[in-house]
XYZ file of N, CA and C in Angstrom:
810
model
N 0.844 -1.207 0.000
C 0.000 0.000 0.000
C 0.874 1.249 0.000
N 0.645 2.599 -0.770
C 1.058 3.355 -1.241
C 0.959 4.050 0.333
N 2.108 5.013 0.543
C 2.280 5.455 2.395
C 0.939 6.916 2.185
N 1.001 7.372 1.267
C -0.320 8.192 1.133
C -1.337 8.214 1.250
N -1.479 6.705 0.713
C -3.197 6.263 0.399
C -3.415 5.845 1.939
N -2.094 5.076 2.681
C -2.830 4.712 4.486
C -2.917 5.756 5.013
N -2.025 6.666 4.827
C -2.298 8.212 5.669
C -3.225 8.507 5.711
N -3.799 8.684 3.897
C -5.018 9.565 3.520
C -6.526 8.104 4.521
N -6.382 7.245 4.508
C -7.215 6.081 4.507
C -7.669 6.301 6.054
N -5.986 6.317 6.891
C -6.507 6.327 8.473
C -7.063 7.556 9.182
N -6.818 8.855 8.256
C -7.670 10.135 8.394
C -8.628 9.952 8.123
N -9.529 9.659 7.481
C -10.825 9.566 7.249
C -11.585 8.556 8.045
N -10.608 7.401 8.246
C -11.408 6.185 9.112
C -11.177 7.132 10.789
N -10.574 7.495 11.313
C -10.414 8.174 12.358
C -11.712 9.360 12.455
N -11.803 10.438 11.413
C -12.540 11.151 11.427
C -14.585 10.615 11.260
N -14.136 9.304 10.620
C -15.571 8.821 10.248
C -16.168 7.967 11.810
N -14.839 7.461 12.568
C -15.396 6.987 13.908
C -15.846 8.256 14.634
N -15.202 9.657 14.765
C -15.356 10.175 15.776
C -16.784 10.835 15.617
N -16.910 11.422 14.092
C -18.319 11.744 13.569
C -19.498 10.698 13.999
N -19.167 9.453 13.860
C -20.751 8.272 14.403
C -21.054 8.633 15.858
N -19.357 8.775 17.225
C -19.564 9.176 18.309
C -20.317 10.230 18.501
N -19.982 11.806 17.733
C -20.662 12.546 17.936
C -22.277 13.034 17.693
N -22.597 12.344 16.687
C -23.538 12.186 16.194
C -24.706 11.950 17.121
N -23.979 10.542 17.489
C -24.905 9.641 18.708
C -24.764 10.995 19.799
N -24.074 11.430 20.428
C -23.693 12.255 21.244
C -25.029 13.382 21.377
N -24.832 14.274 20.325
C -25.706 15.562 19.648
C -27.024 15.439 19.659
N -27.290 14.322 19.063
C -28.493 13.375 18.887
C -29.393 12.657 20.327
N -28.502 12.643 21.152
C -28.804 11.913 22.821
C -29.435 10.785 22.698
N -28.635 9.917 21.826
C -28.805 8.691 21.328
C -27.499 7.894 21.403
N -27.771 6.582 21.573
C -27.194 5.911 21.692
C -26.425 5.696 20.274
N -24.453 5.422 20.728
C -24.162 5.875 19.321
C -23.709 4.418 18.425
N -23.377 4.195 17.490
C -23.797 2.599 16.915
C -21.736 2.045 17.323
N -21.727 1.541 18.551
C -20.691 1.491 19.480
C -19.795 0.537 18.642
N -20.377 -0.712 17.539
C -19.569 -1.462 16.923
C -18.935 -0.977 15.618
N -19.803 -0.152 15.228
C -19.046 0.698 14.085
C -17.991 1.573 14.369
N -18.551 2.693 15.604
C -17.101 3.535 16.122
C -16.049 2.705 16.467
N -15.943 1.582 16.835
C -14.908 0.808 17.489
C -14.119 0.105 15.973
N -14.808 -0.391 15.383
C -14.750 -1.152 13.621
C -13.858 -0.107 13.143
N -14.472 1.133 13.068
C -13.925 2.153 12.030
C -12.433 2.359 12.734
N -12.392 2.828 14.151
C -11.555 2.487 15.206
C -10.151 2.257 14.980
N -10.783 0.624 14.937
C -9.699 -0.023 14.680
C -8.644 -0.420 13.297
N -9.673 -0.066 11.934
C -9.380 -0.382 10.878
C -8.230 1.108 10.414
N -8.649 2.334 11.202
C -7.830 3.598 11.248
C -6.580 3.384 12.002
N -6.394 2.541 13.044
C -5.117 2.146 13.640
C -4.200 1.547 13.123
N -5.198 0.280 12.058
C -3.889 -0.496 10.884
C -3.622 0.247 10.377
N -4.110 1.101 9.750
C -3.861 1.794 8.230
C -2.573 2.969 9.174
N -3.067 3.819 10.508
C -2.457 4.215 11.528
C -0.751 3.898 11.316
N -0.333 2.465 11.584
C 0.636 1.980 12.390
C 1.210 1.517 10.636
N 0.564 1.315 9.688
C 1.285 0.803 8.601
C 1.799 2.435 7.870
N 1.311 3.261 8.054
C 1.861 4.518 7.784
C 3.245 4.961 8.277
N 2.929 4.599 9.726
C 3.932 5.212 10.607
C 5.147 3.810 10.745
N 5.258 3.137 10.708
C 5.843 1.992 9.930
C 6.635 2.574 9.016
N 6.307 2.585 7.924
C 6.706 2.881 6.369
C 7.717 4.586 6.835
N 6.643 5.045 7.805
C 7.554 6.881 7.852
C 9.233 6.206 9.114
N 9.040 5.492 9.749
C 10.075 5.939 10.404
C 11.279 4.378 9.872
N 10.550 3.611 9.465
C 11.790 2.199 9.135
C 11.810 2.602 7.402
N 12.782 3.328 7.108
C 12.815 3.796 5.898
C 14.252 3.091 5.389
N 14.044 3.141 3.811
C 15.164 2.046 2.764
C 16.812 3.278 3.235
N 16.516 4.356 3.483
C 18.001 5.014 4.041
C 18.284 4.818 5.663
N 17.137 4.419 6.626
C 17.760 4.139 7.705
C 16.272 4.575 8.810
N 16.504 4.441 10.343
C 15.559 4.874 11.148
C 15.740 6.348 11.261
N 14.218 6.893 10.484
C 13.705 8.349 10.931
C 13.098 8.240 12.033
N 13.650 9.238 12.972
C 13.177 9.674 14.797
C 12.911 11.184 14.570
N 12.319 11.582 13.564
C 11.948 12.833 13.473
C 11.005 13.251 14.546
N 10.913 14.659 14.316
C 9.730 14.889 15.373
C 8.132 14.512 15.252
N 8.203 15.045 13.704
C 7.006 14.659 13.347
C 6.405 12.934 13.165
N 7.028 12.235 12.441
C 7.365 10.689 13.035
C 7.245 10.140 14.409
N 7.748 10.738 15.369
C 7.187 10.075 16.729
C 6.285 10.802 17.398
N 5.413 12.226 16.691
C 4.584 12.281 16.777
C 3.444 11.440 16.851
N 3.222 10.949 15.125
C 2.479 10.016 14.846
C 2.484 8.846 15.683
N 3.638 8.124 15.995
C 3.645 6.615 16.599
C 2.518 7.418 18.178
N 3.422 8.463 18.962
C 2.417 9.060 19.698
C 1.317 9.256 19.826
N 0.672 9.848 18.944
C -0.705 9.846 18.556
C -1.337 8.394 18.495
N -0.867 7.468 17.858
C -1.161 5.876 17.469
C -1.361 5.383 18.851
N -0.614 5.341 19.356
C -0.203 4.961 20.648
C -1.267 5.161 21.546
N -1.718 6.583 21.777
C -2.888 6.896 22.639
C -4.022 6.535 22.077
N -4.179 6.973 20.499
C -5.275 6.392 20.350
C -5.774 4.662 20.625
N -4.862 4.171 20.475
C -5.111 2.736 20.847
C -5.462 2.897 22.045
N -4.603 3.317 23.020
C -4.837 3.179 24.373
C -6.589 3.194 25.200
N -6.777 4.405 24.762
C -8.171 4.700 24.480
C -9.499 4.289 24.345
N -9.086 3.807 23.021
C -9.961 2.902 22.303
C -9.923 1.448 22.891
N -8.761 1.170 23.550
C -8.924 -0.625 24.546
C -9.652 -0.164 25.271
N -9.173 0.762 26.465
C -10.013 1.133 28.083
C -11.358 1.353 27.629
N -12.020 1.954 26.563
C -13.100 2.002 26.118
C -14.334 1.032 26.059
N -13.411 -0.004 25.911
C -13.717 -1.717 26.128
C -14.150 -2.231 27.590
N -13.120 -1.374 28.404
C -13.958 -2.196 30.019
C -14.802 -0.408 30.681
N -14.480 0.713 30.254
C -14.951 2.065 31.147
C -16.064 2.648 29.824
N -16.914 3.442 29.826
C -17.882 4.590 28.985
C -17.192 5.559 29.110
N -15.796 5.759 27.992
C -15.578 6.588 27.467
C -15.133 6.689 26.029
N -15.946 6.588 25.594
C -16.057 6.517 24.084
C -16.333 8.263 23.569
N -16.701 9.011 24.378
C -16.604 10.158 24.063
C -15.548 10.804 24.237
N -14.442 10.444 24.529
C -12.922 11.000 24.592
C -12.592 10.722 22.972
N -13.389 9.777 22.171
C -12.511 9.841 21.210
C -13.437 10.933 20.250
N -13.966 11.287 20.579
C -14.456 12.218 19.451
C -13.416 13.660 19.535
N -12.610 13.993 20.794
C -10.806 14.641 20.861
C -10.262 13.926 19.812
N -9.789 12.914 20.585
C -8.398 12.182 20.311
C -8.084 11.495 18.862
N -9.513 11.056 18.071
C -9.498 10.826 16.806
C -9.389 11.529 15.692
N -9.567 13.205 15.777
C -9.141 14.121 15.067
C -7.677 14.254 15.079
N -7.923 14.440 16.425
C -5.799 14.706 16.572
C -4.811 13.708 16.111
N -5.516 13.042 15.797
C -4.297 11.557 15.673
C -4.148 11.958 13.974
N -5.680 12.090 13.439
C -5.860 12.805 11.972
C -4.857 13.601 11.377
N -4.880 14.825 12.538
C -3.900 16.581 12.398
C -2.571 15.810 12.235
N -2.191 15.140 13.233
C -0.216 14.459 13.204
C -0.421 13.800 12.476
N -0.888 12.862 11.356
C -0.629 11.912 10.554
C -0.784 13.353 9.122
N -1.470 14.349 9.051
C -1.454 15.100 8.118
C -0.062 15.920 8.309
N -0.076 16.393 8.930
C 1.456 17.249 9.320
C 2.841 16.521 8.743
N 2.473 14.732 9.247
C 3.206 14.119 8.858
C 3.808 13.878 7.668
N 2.985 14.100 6.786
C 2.859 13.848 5.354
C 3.486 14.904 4.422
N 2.742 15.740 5.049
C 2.924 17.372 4.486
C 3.727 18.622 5.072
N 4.345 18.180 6.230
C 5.511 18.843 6.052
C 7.168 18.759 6.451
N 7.697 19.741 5.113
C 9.083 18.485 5.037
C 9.914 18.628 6.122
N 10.433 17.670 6.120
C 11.521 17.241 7.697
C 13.252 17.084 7.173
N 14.067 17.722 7.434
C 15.145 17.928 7.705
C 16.186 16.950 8.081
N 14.958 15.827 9.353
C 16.109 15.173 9.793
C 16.663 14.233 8.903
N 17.462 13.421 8.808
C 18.614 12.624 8.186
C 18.568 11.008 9.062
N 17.855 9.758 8.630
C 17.761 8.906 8.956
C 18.709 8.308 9.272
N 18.729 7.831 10.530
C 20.043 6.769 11.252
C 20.518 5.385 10.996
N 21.395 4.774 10.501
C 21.731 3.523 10.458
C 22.850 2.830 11.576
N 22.840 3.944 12.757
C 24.253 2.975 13.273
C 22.767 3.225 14.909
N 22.116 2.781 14.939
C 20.914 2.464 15.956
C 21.050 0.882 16.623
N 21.472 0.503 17.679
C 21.068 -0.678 18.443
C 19.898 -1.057 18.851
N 19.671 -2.733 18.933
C 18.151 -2.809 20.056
C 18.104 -2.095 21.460
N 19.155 -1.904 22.118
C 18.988 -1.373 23.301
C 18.224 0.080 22.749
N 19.042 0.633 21.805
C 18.201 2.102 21.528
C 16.591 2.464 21.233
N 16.351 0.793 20.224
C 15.216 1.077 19.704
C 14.252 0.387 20.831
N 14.698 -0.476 22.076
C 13.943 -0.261 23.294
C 13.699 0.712 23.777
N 14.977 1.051 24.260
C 14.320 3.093 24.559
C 13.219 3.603 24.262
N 13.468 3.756 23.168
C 12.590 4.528 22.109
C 11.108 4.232 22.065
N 10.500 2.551 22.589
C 9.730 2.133 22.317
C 8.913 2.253 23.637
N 9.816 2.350 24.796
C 9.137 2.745 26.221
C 9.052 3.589 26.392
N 10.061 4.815 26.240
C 9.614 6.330 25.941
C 8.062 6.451 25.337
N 8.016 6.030 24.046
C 6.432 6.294 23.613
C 5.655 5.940 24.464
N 5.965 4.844 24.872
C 4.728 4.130 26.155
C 4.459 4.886 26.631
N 5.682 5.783 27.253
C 5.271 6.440 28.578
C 4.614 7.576 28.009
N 4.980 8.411 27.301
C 4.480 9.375 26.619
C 2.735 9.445 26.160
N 2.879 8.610 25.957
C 1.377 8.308 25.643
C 0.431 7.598 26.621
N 0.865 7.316 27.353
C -0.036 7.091 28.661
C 0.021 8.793 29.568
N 1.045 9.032 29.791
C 0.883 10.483 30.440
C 0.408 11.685 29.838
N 0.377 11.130 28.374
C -0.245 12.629 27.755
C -1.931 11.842 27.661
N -2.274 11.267 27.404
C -3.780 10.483 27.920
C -4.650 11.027 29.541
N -3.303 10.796 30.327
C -3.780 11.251 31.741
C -3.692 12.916 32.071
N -2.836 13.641 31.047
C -3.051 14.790 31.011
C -4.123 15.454 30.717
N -4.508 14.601 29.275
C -6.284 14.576 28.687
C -7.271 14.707 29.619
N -7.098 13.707 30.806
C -8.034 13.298 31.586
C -7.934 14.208 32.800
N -7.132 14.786 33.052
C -6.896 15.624 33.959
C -7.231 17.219 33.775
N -7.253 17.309 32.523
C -8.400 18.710 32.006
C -9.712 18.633 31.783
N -10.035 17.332 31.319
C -11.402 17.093 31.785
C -11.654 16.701 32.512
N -11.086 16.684 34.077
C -11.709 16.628 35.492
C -11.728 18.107 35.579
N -10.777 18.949 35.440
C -10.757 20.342 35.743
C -12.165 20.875 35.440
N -12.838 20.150 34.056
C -13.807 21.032 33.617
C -15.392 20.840 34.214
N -14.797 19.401 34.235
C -15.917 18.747 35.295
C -16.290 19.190 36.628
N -15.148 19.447 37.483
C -15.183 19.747 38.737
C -15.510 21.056 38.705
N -15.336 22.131 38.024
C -15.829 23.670 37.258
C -17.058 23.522 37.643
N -18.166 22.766 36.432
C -19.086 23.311 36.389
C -20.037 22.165 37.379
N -19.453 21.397 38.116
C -20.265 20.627 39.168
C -20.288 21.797 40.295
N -19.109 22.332 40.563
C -19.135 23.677 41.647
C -20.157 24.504 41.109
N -20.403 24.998 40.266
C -20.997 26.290 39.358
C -22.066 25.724 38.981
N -22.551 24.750 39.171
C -23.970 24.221 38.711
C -23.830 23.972 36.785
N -22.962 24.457 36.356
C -23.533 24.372 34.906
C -22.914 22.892 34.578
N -23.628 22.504 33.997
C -23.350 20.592 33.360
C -23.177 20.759 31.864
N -23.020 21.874 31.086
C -23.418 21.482 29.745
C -22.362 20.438 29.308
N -20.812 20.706 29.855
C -19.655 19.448 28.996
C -19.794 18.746 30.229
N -20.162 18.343 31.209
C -20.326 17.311 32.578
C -21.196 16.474 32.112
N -22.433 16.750 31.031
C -23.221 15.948 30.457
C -22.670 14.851 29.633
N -21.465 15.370 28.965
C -20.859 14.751 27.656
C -19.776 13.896 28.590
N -19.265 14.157 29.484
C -17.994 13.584 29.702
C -18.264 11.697 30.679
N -17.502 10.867 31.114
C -17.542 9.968 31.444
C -17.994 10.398 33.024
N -18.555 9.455 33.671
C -18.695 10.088 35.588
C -17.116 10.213 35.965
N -17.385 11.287 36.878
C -15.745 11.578 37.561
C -15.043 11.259 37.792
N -15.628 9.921 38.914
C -15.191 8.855 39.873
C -14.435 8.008 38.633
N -15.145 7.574 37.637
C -14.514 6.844 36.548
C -13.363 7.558 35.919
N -13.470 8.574 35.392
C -12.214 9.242 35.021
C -11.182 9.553 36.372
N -11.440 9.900 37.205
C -10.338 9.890 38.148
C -9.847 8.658 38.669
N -10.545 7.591 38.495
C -9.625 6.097 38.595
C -8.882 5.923 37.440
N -9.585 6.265 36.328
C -8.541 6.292 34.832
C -7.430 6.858 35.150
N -7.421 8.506 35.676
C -6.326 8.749 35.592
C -5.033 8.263 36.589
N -5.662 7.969 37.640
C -4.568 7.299 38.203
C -4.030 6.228 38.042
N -5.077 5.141 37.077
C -3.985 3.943 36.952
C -3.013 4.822 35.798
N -3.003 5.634 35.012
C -2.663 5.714 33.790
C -1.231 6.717 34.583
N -1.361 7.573 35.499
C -0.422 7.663 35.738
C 0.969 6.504 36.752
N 0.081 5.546 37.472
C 0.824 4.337 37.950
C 1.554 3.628 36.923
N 0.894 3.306 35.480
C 1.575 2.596 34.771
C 2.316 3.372 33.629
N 1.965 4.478 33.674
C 3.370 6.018 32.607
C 3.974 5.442 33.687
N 3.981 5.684 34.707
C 5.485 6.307 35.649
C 6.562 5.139 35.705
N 5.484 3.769 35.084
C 6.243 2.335 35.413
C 7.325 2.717 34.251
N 6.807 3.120 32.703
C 7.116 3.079 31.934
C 8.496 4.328 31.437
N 7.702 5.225 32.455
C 9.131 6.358 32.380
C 10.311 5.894 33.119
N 10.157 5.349 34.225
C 11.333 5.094 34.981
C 12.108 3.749 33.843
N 11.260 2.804 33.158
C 12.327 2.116 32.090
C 12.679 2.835 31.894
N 12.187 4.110 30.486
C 12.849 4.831 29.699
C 13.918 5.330 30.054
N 14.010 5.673 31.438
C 15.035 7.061 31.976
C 16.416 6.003 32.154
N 15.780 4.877 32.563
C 17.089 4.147 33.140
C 17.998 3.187 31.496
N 16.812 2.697 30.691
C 17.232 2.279 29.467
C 18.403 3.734 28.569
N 17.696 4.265 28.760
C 18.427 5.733 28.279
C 19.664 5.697 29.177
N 20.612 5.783 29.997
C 20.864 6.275 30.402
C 22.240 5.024 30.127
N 21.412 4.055 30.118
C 22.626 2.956 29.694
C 22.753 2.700 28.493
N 22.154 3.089 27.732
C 22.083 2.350 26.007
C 22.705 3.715 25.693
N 22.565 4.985 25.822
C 22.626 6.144 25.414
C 24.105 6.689 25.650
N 24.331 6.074 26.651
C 25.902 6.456 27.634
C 26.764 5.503 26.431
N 26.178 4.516 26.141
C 27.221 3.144 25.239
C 27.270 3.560 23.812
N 25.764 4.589 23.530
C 26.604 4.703 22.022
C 26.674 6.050 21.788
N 26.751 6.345 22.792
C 27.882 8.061 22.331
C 29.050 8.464 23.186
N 30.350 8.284 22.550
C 31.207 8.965 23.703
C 31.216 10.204 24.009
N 30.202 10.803 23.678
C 30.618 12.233 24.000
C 29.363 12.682 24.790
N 29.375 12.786 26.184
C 27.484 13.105 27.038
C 27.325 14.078 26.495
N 27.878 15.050 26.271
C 27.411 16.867 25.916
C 26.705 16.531 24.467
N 26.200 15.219 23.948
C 25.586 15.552 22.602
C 24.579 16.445 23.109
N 24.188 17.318 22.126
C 23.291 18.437 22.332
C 21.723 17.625 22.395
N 21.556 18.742 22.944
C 19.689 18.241 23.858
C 19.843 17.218 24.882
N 20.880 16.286 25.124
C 20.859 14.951 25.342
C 21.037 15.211 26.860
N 21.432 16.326 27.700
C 21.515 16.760 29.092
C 20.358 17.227 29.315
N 20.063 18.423 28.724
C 18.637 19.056 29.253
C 17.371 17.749 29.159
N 17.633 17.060 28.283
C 16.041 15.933 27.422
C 16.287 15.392 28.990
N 17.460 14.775 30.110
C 17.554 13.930 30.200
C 16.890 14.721 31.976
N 17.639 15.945 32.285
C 17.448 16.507 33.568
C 15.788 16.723 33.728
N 15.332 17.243 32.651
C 13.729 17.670 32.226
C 13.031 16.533 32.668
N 13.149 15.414 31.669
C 12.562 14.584 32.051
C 12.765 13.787 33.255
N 13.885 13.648 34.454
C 13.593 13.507 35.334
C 13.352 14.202 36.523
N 13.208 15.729 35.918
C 12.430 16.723 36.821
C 10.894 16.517 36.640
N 10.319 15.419 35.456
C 8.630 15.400 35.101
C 8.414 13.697 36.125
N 9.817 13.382 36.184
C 9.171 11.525 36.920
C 9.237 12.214 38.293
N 10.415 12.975 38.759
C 9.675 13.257 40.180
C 8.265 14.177 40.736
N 8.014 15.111 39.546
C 6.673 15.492 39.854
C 5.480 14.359 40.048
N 5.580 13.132 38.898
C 4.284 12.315 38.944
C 5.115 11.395 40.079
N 6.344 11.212 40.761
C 6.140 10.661 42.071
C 5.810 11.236 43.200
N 5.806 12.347 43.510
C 5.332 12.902 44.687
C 3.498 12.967 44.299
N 2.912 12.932 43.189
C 1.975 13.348 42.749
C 1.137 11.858 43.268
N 1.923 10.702 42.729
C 0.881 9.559 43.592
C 1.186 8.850 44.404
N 2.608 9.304 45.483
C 2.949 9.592 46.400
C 1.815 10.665 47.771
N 1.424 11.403 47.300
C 0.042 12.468 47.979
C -0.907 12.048 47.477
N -1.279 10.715 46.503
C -2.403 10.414 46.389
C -2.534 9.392 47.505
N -1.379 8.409 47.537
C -2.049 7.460 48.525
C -1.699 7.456 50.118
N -1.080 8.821 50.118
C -0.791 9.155 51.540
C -1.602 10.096 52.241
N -1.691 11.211 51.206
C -2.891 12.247 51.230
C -3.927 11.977 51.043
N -4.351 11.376 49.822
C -5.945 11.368 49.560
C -5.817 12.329 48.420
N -5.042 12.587 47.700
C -5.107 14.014 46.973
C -5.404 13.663 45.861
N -6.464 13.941 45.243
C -7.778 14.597 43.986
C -8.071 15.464 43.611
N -8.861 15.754 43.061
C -9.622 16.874 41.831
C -8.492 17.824 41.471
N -8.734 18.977 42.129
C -8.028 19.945 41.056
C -6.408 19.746 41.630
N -6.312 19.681 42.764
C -4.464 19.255 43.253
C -4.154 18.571 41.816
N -4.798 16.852 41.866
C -4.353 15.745 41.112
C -4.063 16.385 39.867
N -5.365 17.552 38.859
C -5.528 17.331 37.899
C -4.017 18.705 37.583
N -3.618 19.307 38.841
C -2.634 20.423 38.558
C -1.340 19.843 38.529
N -0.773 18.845 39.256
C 0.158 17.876 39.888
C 0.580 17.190 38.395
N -0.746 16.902 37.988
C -0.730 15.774 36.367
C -0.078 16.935 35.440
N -1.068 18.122 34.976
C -0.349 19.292 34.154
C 1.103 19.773 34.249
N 1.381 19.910 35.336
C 2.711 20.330 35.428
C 3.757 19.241 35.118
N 3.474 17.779 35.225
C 4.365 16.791 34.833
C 4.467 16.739 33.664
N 3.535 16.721 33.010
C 2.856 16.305 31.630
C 3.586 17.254 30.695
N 3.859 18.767 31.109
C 4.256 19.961 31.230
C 6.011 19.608 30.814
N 6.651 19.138 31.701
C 7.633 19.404 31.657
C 8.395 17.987 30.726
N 7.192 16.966 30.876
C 7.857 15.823 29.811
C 7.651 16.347 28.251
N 6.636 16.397 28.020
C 6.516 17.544 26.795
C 7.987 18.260 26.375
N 8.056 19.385 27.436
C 9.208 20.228 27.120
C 10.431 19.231 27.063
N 10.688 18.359 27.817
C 11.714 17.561 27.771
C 12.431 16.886 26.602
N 10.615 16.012 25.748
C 11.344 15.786 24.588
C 11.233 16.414 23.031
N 9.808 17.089 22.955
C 9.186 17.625 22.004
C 10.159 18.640 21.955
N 10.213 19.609 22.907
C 10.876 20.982 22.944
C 12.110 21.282 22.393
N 13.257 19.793 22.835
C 14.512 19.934 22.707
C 14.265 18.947 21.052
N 13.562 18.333 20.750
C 13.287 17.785 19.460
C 13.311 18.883 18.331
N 12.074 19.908 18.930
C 11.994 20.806 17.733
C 13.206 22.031 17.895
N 14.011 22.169 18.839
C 15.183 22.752 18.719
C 16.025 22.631 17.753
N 16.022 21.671 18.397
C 17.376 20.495 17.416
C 17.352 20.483 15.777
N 15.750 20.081 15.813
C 15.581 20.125 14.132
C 15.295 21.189 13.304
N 14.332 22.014 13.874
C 13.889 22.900 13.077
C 14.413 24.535 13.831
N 14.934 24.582 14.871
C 15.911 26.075 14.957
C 17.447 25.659 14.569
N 18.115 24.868 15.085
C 19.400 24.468 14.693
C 19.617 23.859 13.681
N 18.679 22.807 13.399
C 19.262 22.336 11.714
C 19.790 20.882 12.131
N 19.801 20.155 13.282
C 20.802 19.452 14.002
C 19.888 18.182 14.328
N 20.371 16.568 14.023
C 20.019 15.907 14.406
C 20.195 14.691 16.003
């Protein structure tokens, strides 16, 4: 399959699930749950065979930004779309299925700089593969942590109009905490895989970004440890949890996106 035609294929199957959700939604009808899930899933192959084809390329592994965007995006959306399976939140994807849309278009359409790698180990491309984990479970619980904010808003304030649409609280605030229990499992691989695979194939630590990516991001694992650290010592919820989550979420972001788009698109530098 032509890498265009899955791009173009899993945008539309993405956009055509989230449209049946909303529909049902708008409508205050029940929404046809095997089709959103069908369409779903058939947008994830087409998804992962795109992003496939963009980063295991015939000159070598692209780790562009925009590239592990996409696997990112893939990533959550799956995530999502499983928990969807045992919790009622199928209305998160009428977000998250556009956006996965926007990075697989970006992807396509605009050009990238970086210069594909061939001297990459398995230890690296483990890294790489728990990093996303984590990434995409904590940017999920970040999701979920602005829509408690909005929830807890208008439950204070009486107004329900997005409290109507969203999953019950209690349910999203158990979401978000397993989701931050099992990111944090997944960051602490990353930080420690990194730190040994990363140390072995560069002699030189000062590669650029490769200090700040590394201090950042373990200035974002000790925020989400004290964060469910005061959950099960404190009791600490709603807006603490959902501020505690932002600011982590916050600084992993900056950690790798930030020093990513430095690197590539102000410096020129892979």
């Amino acid at each position: 399959m032509n890498i265009v035609i899955s791009a173009t294929l899993a945008c539309l199957l993405y956009m055509a699930s989230a449209s049946l959700q909303l529909v049902g939604l708008y409508r205050k009808i029940p929404s046809k749950r095997s089709l959103v899930i069908g369409a779903g899933i058939l947008a994830m192959v087409a998804h992962a065979y795109f992003s496939y084809r963009e980063i295991f390329t015939p000159e070598g592994i692209n780790m562009g930004l925009l590239p592990m965007g996409s696997v990112t995006s893939l990533a959550i959306a799956a995530m999502i779309l499983l928990s969807s399976l045992r919790r009622p939140i199928e209305n998160l994807l009428i977000v998250l299925f556009p956006m996965a849309a926007v990075v697989i278009a970006f992807t396509v359409l605009v050009p990238s700089d970086y210069t594909p790698r061939n001297d990459l180990h398995e230890g690296i491309v483990a890294h790489i593969i728990l990093s996303v984990v984590a990434y995409s479970l904590l940017t999920i619980a970040a999701f979920q942590a602005i829509l408690l904010s909005f929830g807890d808003y208008e439950l204070k304030h009486r107004r329900l109009s997005v409290l109507r649409t969203l999953p019950p609280l209690q349910t999203m605030e158990s979401l978000l905490f397993e989701l931050l229990w099992v990111g944090l499992i997944f960051l602490t691989l990353s930080i420690v895989t990194g730190f040994v695979f990363l140390e072995e194939d560069y002699e030189d630590p000062a590669i650029p970004g490769l200090i700040h990516h590394a201090l950042i991001t373990f200035a974002a694992w000790i925020v989400f440890a004290i964060l469910l650290w005061g959950r099960y010592r404190l009791g600490w919820r709603g807006a603490i949890a959902s501020r505690w989550t932002l600011i982590g979420f916050g600084l992993l972001a900056l950690g790798y996106f930030g020093s990513k788009f430095v690197l590539e698109m102000i410096l020129g530098r892979v």
